[in-house]
Amino acid sequence: MSTDTHVPHPSTDVEMPAVAGDAATEERTRERISDLGQSLRTATGGRYGEVRDLARATLPAEAMVRDPDMSLDEAREWTRRTLATMVEHGAAGSGFPLEQGGLNDVGRSCVDFELTAHGDLSVTVKSGVHFGLFGGAVTSLGTAWHHENVLPPTLSLEQIGCYAMTEYGHGSDVSSLETTLTYDAGSDELVVHSPTPSSTKAYIGAAAADARMAAVYGQLIVDGKGHGVHVALVPVRDEDGNPMPGVTLGDHGLKGGLAGVDNGTITFDQVRVPRRMLLNRYGGISDEGRYESDIEGDNKRFFTMLGTLVRGRICVAAGAAVSSRKSLSIATRYALRRRQFDAPGHEGEVTLLDYLAHQRKLLPAIATCYAHTFALNEVFERLQELHEAPEKDQVAQRELETRAAGLKAVITRFANDTNQVAREACGGAGYMAENGLTVLRQDADVFATFEGDNTVLLQLVAKGLLSNYKEMFGDLDMRGMVQFAARSIGDQFIEVTAARPFVSRLIATAARRSEDETLLERGWHLSMFADREKHVLETVANRLRKNAKDSDSFRAFNEAQDHVLLAARTHVDRVILEAFVAGIEECQDEEARTVLERLCTLYALSSIEADSGWFQEHNRMSAARSKAVTAQINRLCAELRPDALAIVEGMGVPEAWLNSAMLREPERWTPGAGQAQADTGQVQPSAVATAE
Amino acid sequence: MSTDTHVPHPSTDVEMPAVAGDAATEERTRERISDLGQSLRTATGGRYGEVRDLARATLPAEAMVRDPDMSLDEAREWTRRTLATMVEHGAAGSGFPLEQGGLNDVGRSCVDFELTAHGDLSVTVKSGVHFGLFGGAVTSLGTAWHHENVLPPTLSLEQIGCYAMTEYGHGSDVSSLETTLTYDAGSDELVVHSPTPSSTKAYIGAAAADARMAAVYGQLIVDGKGHGVHVALVPVRDEDGNPMPGVTLGDHGLKGGLAGVDNGTITFDQVRVPRRMLLNRYGGISDEGRYESDIEGDNKRFFTMLGTLVRGRICVAAGAAVSSRKSLSIATRYALRRRQFDAPGHEGEVTLLDYLAHQRKLLPAIATCYAHTFALNEVFERLQELHEAPEKDQVAQRELETRAAGLKAVITRFANDTNQVAREACGGAGYMAENGLTVLRQDADVFATFEGDNTVLLQLVAKGLLSNYKEMFGDLDMRGMVQFAARSIGDQFIEVTAARPFVSRLIATAARRSEDETLLERGWHLSMFADREKHVLETVANRLRKNAKDSDSFRAFNEAQDHVLLAARTHVDRVILEAFVAGIEECQDEEARTVLERLCTLYALSSIEADSGWFQEHNRMSAARSKAVTAQINRLCAELRPDALAIVEGMGVPEAWLNSAMLREPERWTPGAGQAQADTGQVQPSAVATAE
């Protein structure tokens, strides 16, 4: 039974098909949401909207929620079983080739990841490591033999794979990995070896218990000559689960979260595999024992191979975005019921969400979640477009890689902040695992450093911008960064920052108005974001160009590092706002559109407020305008308050998937909840004035 | 053996007395720190510096660190045993009366809490609930019979107590608790009862397993008349650990952290206890069965009783502060060794801490930790001064309560942010429990909502300021807040914001200089903080005064809630900066003083930078000055970099207490660590320019 018995909008019952379970379960998984909530889901669905709707209607709630009070062993066993259930429901393998039973849809594979992320993140990460990283490496870096022999047992979960890239000694600097893959012409084998304590493969998902096969990154050495980092498939366990000879496997045990993922270490002592185990799409060894590759230059080849990381980064961003939507769903649903103090004259009416400070904690964050949803929809679609394209457009590929890196950094940072805000917004109840927030926050935490450190990723974004997407992705040598800047010219950025026709049009309209009139104008918001990006990028280019005279390239780069990071962040912010605006353009439902416009304004003004120091420093905003922005944010919070429940529903997480005790038993947390009282009972929006 | 074999300053060996354990243990707990590190510890020691030094030299590392990979039951058992060890080492009970074996030193009791917080926080919280909250309530709210009969078995751990205040339905609004304590004249007993599902006592530490006696907060009803919230002692378990008749005990199981604390629920079904079980210092029941109290008015009496919460809030702030010092100690020690990329021309030299972005993550946070240490030292001392004073100074008491509430809110918020920053600054390693960051972060999280929700506490601070400390603490009715403002006059704030002679002197000196000269002047920093507070406070008072005409006091208050919170926060920031400046005045060591001055400037400028939007909006800072602040922060980071290790040592956490695998085995995380290399090898500070 839904606990929201009083919804402000006409309701739509989404009947879920019966899943294994009793009547109570069916009752619990039948979702009843408002028409506005449904319209918002439709508006945010994008190309894969129907895939999402289907999942919400068919994935059993039991598979989505784990009892947090499990031992590591129990959690791992539960995760194994649940992953199998998910696979039965078709939530994996979409990115595999048609020939091997996939859908050849890499955009959809990201949506699969996103959907599993609505449940327990251990299952999501376990799935992502096996299908996305391991399966993705075999698909992208391997050739026919690998596809035919390795993908089928991967898709059936018969043979679990792991992705052995990171070493204790090298995380971000992948090109310096120490593991060696040495070709022995005599036996026609590769010898896989860990030469130092720091070359041990570390934090590898599935290494501690389940993996049978590893995709191992290491320096390929043929005839005494190094050819840079390549990947070889190496069996790490036999059919009985025992380590293969020469392979030492360790268990990381407890982590910050993700109890169900068996992360571990792998050390190789002169382990031999046949030559064909090298994933040789971009570089391999001929029958004559010679190294051969279509790509000249170890670096270029290596970064082409790393380009396959793009999907992993998009997935991580999507998973983090779901965690924010979930935590805000829990906190907002709670705030709609919870009363903290009785307000004189409003006995029993004022809930937590009526407080301005509480609105300020939750509503701008929800607006940001909507913004991220639209930005992610764009990259899902773009990923598949480029995948389908007959000709590879290298600049478009670099741009997508840049965007994936930037969204990953910004969205995971936001998730870690937001999940903590949501937990605190629920008081002591937020700290109890049964209410669904703490495990979620602990699990999502990993995304901050998983698939690339956020600081490093933002630097890659800056490099992409400074080189106008002409340089290979992944290479973060400081000398390079400084040199690109030295070559770049200011005008190129204009093109970058006004890529979409509607943006130019809206900006031009706003430019003809006076400051007094533009606070709510989308064109003004867009121009503030675009102008901030352009100015920061131009000035950092100038600065690096000046620094390039310094013979010490580390110093030349490091002196401007904070500026470089700001350039990347302001770029990502602009991309996100434009995606939000483009998404609203597609929305047909008038009521939903009105709400989306308000959310978009709230997102834009919150970003401008957060950077009000910068905007004033650079004469982009007067002191009076800065104060007006703050007052307008408060006003928007009051305007959105009556639709809060529908807006939460629109984020797309069915209440049953939230698994929150305090939402199931409101009578405990809401004195007098037995009496008839509307969940959305709200106080008249207050007059809004400026903090002076 | 210390892993820091190359320290930049002459070293002092602090020999620890042998504790039960082998030679390896002794070796590990012998701390070797630099002279500068020792001087910084001395400078930050305050009145209780020697207590802290002794603890560092005597508390066994074994008692400080828990294997994170324990089940809930194992963690609870370990926590019980470790608490007993801590008590043997004298780390509890300092606040108890001399007659019952305490030291009658409530300031020191906060330092005891702080010291245990260097270890596992489950032990700290378990100790805090038993000795601080339960023992503190008996000491402060009870009379001779309670002291004589309840405190001795409390001090000996023979009878574990719990503090049953919060209910599911009421956390922040304690005066509305639903539990009833009804006097039955016929039997001369109190009847303790939970009338609704929402009146169940919730999140109560020690309720799930260990507590035998509860201090129960409830509405006292005598002869049919309510007298507001009082506290009664109620046995909840018999000697065999079974629940007493009428008492239902629940177990919250897994939480966001604090695995060793057995939080649970308590429900009372007409439970009877003798009349003398009422803690009757401020209000009780006479032999004739009549209610009697020296304090007129239920509200005033209740808030006098709540004044005893002040120590709990100071302890929570101190515990959170320690968590930040620990997480930053781990992250900075790691950053001093870890290399991410090789920098051209600096092969093997550049560590993570040489990057500007990394310095920016860690060094301003460390400066803030130093600021918080000085501010906490002041409240420890003030708490004991007021406790020792023969006459109660009500205004001084209110001021201390205000300060405790404010520091609790600001320091716990900072801790949650900082612990996450530290974890992310260690990359994937930061997510592994063995490296010491995740458990620490999860445990410290509770402080955000424990002993008062931070938003509510900041509102209490604002109320204290608006009423000039004349109103009782704890009462957060909105009508009251608006009315105080209506009565207040602007001039009073001048007194509040210039309470210390040296502050006025320094501000006057800076005022005679031009803007170009004052960036590094302490007087300019102090005046910026004081002026920000004064302006925000005056304008919020004006605004509330204007709003007071509104008949709807909720709306009148709520409309300005963000402004109210800003007033509180800017007040706390000013108090903290002044404590830092006062602390430096006391420092005799010249080298330590130089470092402290830099840290203080870094703290002040970071706060100004974070609020640069506000300062520019209000014409307190020009655009040029705002840019100069950013550049100066970068310059200070470079200046502090060479002393980073000593500055970390100065925060006072022995490396052995950090229990971090990656600090014990640097060869894994640092390729080439086997070669001779200085930990503090650093690149020439770079020229610093302004981000344009």
PDB file of N, CA and C in Angstrom, chain B residues 478-531:
ATOM      1  N   MET B 478       9.358  30.370  17.360  1.00  0.00           N
ATOM      2  CA  MET B 478       9.638  31.384  16.335  1.00  0.00           C
ATOM      3  C   MET B 478       9.130  32.749  16.753  1.00  0.00           C
ATOM      4  N   ARG B 479       8.019  32.717  17.465  1.00  0.00           N
ATOM      5  CA  ARG B 479       7.479  33.979  17.940  1.00  0.00           C
ATOM      6  C   ARG B 479       8.542  34.688  18.782  1.00  0.00           C
ATOM      7  N   GLY B 480       9.177  33.904  19.659  1.00  0.00           N
ATOM      8  CA  GLY B 480      10.195  34.481  20.536  1.00  0.00           C
ATOM      9  C   GLY B 480      11.325  35.109  19.734  1.00  0.00           C
ATOM     10  N   MET B 481      11.793  34.374  18.746  1.00  0.00           N
ATOM     11  CA  MET B 481      12.901  34.877  17.927  1.00  0.00           C
ATOM     12  C   MET B 481      12.542  36.223  17.305  1.00  0.00           C
ATOM     13  N   VAL B 482      11.343  36.304  16.764  1.00  0.00           N
ATOM     14  CA  VAL B 482      10.928  37.532  16.110  1.00  0.00           C
ATOM     15  C   VAL B 482      10.765  38.649  17.134  1.00  0.00           C
ATOM     16  N   GLN B 483      10.242  38.298  18.300  1.00  0.00           N
ATOM     17  CA  GLN B 483      10.033  39.329  19.321  1.00  0.00           C
ATOM     18  C   GLN B 483      11.334  39.897  19.882  1.00  0.00           C
ATOM     19  N   PHE B 484      12.310  39.021  20.092  1.00  0.00           N
ATOM     20  CA  PHE B 484      13.610  39.540  20.569  1.00  0.00           C
ATOM     21  C   PHE B 484      14.140  40.566  19.600  1.00  0.00           C
ATOM     22  N   ALA B 485      14.032  40.200  18.340  1.00  0.00           N
ATOM     23  CA  ALA B 485      14.554  41.088  17.312  1.00  0.00           C
ATOM     24  C   ALA B 485      13.827  42.417  17.371  1.00  0.00           C
ATOM     25  N   ALA B 486      12.524  42.345  17.610  1.00  0.00           N
ATOM     26  CA  ALA B 486      11.737  43.568  17.640  1.00  0.00           C
ATOM     27  C   ALA B 486      12.193  44.478  18.782  1.00  0.00           C
ATOM     28  N   ARG B 487      12.669  43.872  19.876  1.00  0.00           N
ATOM     29  CA  ARG B 487      13.106  44.672  21.033  1.00  0.00           C
ATOM     30  C   ARG B 487      14.553  45.131  20.915  1.00  0.00           C
ATOM     31  N   SER B 488      15.323  44.422  20.125  1.00  0.00           N
ATOM     32  CA  SER B 488      16.774  44.661  20.149  1.00  0.00           C
ATOM     33  C   SER B 488      17.145  45.971  19.469  1.00  0.00           C
ATOM     34  N   ILE B 489      18.251  46.518  19.878  1.00  0.00           N
ATOM     35  CA  ILE B 489      18.738  47.730  19.212  1.00  0.00           C
ATOM     36  C   ILE B 489      20.117  47.453  18.642  1.00  0.00           C
ATOM     37  N   GLY B 490      20.382  48.120  17.540  1.00  0.00           N
ATOM     38  CA  GLY B 490      21.603  47.849  16.790  1.00  0.00           C
ATOM     39  C   GLY B 490      22.891  47.977  17.583  1.00  0.00           C
ATOM     40  N   ASP B 491      22.974  48.956  18.478  1.00  0.00           N
ATOM     41  CA  ASP B 491      24.249  49.242  19.128  1.00  0.00           C
ATOM     42  C   ASP B 491      24.791  48.091  19.961  1.00  0.00           C
ATOM     43  N   GLN B 492      23.905  47.268  20.455  1.00  0.00           N
ATOM     44  CA  GLN B 492      24.378  46.228  21.359  1.00  0.00           C
ATOM     45  C   GLN B 492      25.397  45.311  20.705  1.00  0.00           C
ATOM     46  N   PHE B 493      25.332  45.223  19.382  1.00  0.00           N
ATOM     47  CA  PHE B 493      26.195  44.257  18.709  1.00  0.00           C
ATOM     48  C   PHE B 493      27.651  44.691  18.703  1.00  0.00           C
ATOM     49  N   ILE B 494      27.849  45.989  18.795  1.00  0.00           N
ATOM     50  CA  ILE B 494      29.225  46.468  18.802  1.00  0.00           C
ATOM     51  C   ILE B 494      29.972  45.850  19.966  1.00  0.00           C
ATOM     52  N   GLU B 495      29.322  45.807  21.091  1.00  0.00           N
ATOM     53  CA  GLU B 495      29.910  45.218  22.284  1.00  0.00           C
ATOM     54  C   GLU B 495      30.234  43.743  22.033  1.00  0.00           C
ATOM     55  N   VAL B 496      29.279  43.043  21.455  1.00  0.00           N
ATOM     56  CA  VAL B 496      29.460  41.615  21.223  1.00  0.00           C
ATOM     57  C   VAL B 496      30.662  41.341  20.320  1.00  0.00           C
ATOM     58  N   THR B 497      30.817  42.165  19.316  1.00  0.00           N
ATOM     59  CA  THR B 497      31.825  41.865  18.311  1.00  0.00           C
ATOM     60  C   THR B 497      33.204  42.447  18.621  1.00  0.00           C
ATOM     61  N   ALA B 498      33.355  43.093  19.733  1.00  0.00           N
ATOM     62  CA  ALA B 498      34.701  43.593  20.054  1.00  0.00           C
ATOM     63  C   ALA B 498      34.992  43.342  21.512  1.00  0.00           C
ATOM     64  N   ALA B 499      34.823  42.091  21.890  1.00  0.00           N
ATOM     65  CA  ALA B 499      34.898  41.747  23.301  1.00  0.00           C
ATOM     66  C   ALA B 499      36.328  41.723  23.832  1.00  0.00           C
ATOM     67  N   ARG B 500      37.301  41.599  22.954  1.00  0.00           N
ATOM     68  CA  ARG B 500      38.664  41.426  23.449  1.00  0.00           C
ATOM     69  C   ARG B 500      39.525  42.633  23.105  1.00  0.00           C
ATOM     70  N   PRO B 501      40.306  43.084  24.063  1.00  0.00           N
ATOM     71  CA  PRO B 501      41.099  44.305  23.842  1.00  0.00           C
ATOM     72  C   PRO B 501      42.055  44.178  22.650  1.00  0.00           C
ATOM     73  N   PHE B 502      42.740  43.037  22.518  1.00  0.00           N
ATOM     74  CA  PHE B 502      43.738  42.951  21.439  1.00  0.00           C
ATOM     75  C   PHE B 502      43.083  43.022  20.073  1.00  0.00           C
ATOM     76  N   VAL B 503      41.813  42.590  20.004  1.00  0.00           N
ATOM     77  CA  VAL B 503      41.123  42.639  18.721  1.00  0.00           C
ATOM     78  C   VAL B 503      40.928  44.104  18.302  1.00  0.00           C
ATOM     79  N   SER B 504      40.445  44.913  19.226  1.00  0.00           N
ATOM     80  CA  SER B 504      40.236  46.336  18.922  1.00  0.00           C
ATOM     81  C   SER B 504      41.550  46.977  18.499  1.00  0.00           C
ATOM     82  N   ARG B 505      42.599  46.638  19.197  1.00  0.00           N
ATOM     83  CA  ARG B 505      43.908  47.241  18.916  1.00  0.00           C
ATOM     84  C   ARG B 505      44.369  46.877  17.496  1.00  0.00           C
ATOM     85  N   LEU B 506      44.283  45.601  17.183  1.00  0.00           N
ATOM     86  CA  LEU B 506      44.738  45.169  15.853  1.00  0.00           C
ATOM     87  C   LEU B 506      43.862  45.765  14.743  1.00  0.00           C
ATOM     88  N   ILE B 507      42.568  45.819  14.993  1.00  0.00           N
ATOM     89  CA  ILE B 507      41.672  46.374  13.984  1.00  0.00           C
ATOM     90  C   ILE B 507      41.995  47.852  13.756  1.00  0.00           C
ATOM     91  N   ALA B 508      42.261  48.565  14.849  1.00  0.00           N
ATOM     92  CA  ALA B 508      42.570  50.005  14.735  1.00  0.00           C
ATOM     93  C   ALA B 508      43.849  50.208  13.919  1.00  0.00           C
ATOM     94  N   THR B 509      44.832  49.359  14.134  1.00  0.00           N
ATOM     95  CA  THR B 509      46.094  49.475  13.386  1.00  0.00           C
ATOM     96  C   THR B 509      45.848  49.275  11.888  1.00  0.00           C
ATOM     97  N   ALA B 510      45.095  48.250  11.575  1.00  0.00           N
ATOM     98  CA  ALA B 510      44.852  47.951  10.160  1.00  0.00           C
ATOM     99  C   ALA B 510      44.044  49.061   9.492  1.00  0.00           C
ATOM    100  N   ALA B 511      43.155  49.661  10.240  1.00  0.00           N
ATOM    101  CA  ALA B 511      42.273  50.678   9.664  1.00  0.00           C
ATOM    102  C   ALA B 511      43.064  51.883   9.156  1.00  0.00           C
ATOM    103  N   ARG B 512      44.262  52.082   9.699  1.00  0.00           N
ATOM    104  CA  ARG B 512      45.064  53.237   9.261  1.00  0.00           C
ATOM    105  C   ARG B 512      45.842  52.960   7.981  1.00  0.00           C
ATOM    106  N   ARG B 513      45.814  51.732   7.514  1.00  0.00           N
ATOM    107  CA  ARG B 513      46.568  51.384   6.301  1.00  0.00           C
ATOM    108  C   ARG B 513      45.663  51.413   5.068  1.00  0.00           C
ATOM    109  N   SER B 514      46.279  51.462   3.919  1.00  0.00           N
ATOM    110  CA  SER B 514      45.511  51.383   2.673  1.00  0.00           C
ATOM    111  C   SER B 514      45.272  49.911   2.328  1.00  0.00           C
ATOM    112  N   GLU B 515      44.324  49.675   1.428  1.00  0.00           N
ATOM    113  CA  GLU B 515      43.959  48.291   1.099  1.00  0.00           C
ATOM    114  C   GLU B 515      45.162  47.494   0.605  1.00  0.00           C
ATOM    115  N   ASP B 516      46.040  48.159  -0.141  1.00  0.00           N
ATOM    116  CA  ASP B 516      47.200  47.448  -0.710  1.00  0.00           C
ATOM    117  C   ASP B 516      48.077  46.805   0.360  1.00  0.00           C
ATOM    118  N   GLU B 517      48.068  47.418   1.519  1.00  0.00           N
ATOM    119  CA  GLU B 517      49.025  46.975   2.539  1.00  0.00           C
ATOM    120  C   GLU B 517      48.469  45.941   3.506  1.00  0.00           C
ATOM    121  N   THR B 518      47.142  45.748   3.486  1.00  0.00           N
ATOM    122  CA  THR B 518      46.541  45.042   4.617  1.00  0.00           C
ATOM    123  C   THR B 518      46.261  43.560   4.396  1.00  0.00           C
ATOM    124  N   LEU B 519      46.556  43.035   3.215  1.00  0.00           N
ATOM    125  CA  LEU B 519      46.179  41.657   2.925  1.00  0.00           C
ATOM    126  C   LEU B 519      46.655  40.670   4.000  1.00  0.00           C
ATOM    127  N   LEU B 520      47.856  40.911   4.498  1.00  0.00           N
ATOM    128  CA  LEU B 520      48.416  40.001   5.501  1.00  0.00           C
ATOM    129  C   LEU B 520      48.238  40.499   6.931  1.00  0.00           C
ATOM    130  N   GLU B 521      47.598  41.645   7.089  1.00  0.00           N
ATOM    131  CA  GLU B 521      47.433  42.218   8.433  1.00  0.00           C
ATOM    132  C   GLU B 521      46.350  41.496   9.217  1.00  0.00           C
ATOM    133  N   ARG B 522      46.705  41.038  10.410  1.00  0.00           N
ATOM    134  CA  ARG B 522      45.706  40.346  11.221  1.00  0.00           C
ATOM    135  C   ARG B 522      44.516  41.260  11.523  1.00  0.00           C
ATOM    136  N   GLY B 523      44.796  42.539  11.706  1.00  0.00           N
ATOM    137  CA  GLY B 523      43.716  43.474  12.013  1.00  0.00           C
ATOM    138  C   GLY B 523      42.686  43.541  10.894  1.00  0.00           C
ATOM    139  N   TRP B 524      43.156  43.455   9.660  1.00  0.00           N
ATOM    140  CA  TRP B 524      42.212  43.468   8.539  1.00  0.00           C
ATOM    141  C   TRP B 524      41.342  42.209   8.555  1.00  0.00           C
ATOM    142  N   HIS B 525      41.959  41.073   8.805  1.00  0.00           N
ATOM    143  CA  HIS B 525      41.176  39.827   8.882  1.00  0.00           C
ATOM    144  C   HIS B 525      40.126  39.935   9.987  1.00  0.00           C
ATOM    145  N   LEU B 526      40.574  40.386  11.158  1.00  0.00           N
ATOM    146  CA  LEU B 526      39.644  40.473  12.289  1.00  0.00           C
ATOM    147  C   LEU B 526      38.500  41.435  11.983  1.00  0.00           C
ATOM    148  N   SER B 527      38.835  42.538  11.329  1.00  0.00           N
ATOM    149  CA  SER B 527      37.778  43.515  11.065  1.00  0.00           C
ATOM    150  C   SER B 527      36.805  42.985  10.013  1.00  0.00           C
ATOM    151  N   MET B 528      37.319  42.231   9.048  1.00  0.00           N
ATOM    152  CA  MET B 528      36.416  41.638   8.050  1.00  0.00           C
ATOM    153  C   MET B 528      35.433  40.673   8.723  1.00  0.00           C
ATOM    154  N   PHE B 529      35.955  39.856   9.622  1.00  0.00           N
ATOM    155  CA  PHE B 529      35.074  38.882  10.305  1.00  0.00           C
ATOM    156  C   PHE B 529      34.073  39.608  11.215  1.00  0.00           C
ATOM    157  N   ALA B 530      34.570  40.579  11.968  1.00  0.00           N
ATOM    158  CA  ALA B 530      33.702  41.278  12.924  1.00  0.00           C
ATOM    159  C   ALA B 530      32.648  42.099  12.196  1.00  0.00           C
ATOM    160  N   ASP B 531      33.066  42.717  11.118  1.00  0.00           N
ATOM    161  CA  ASP B 531      32.160  43.563  10.367  1.00  0.00           C
ATOM    162  C   ASP B 531      31.083  42.732   9.673  1.00  0.00           C
TER     163      ASP B 531
END
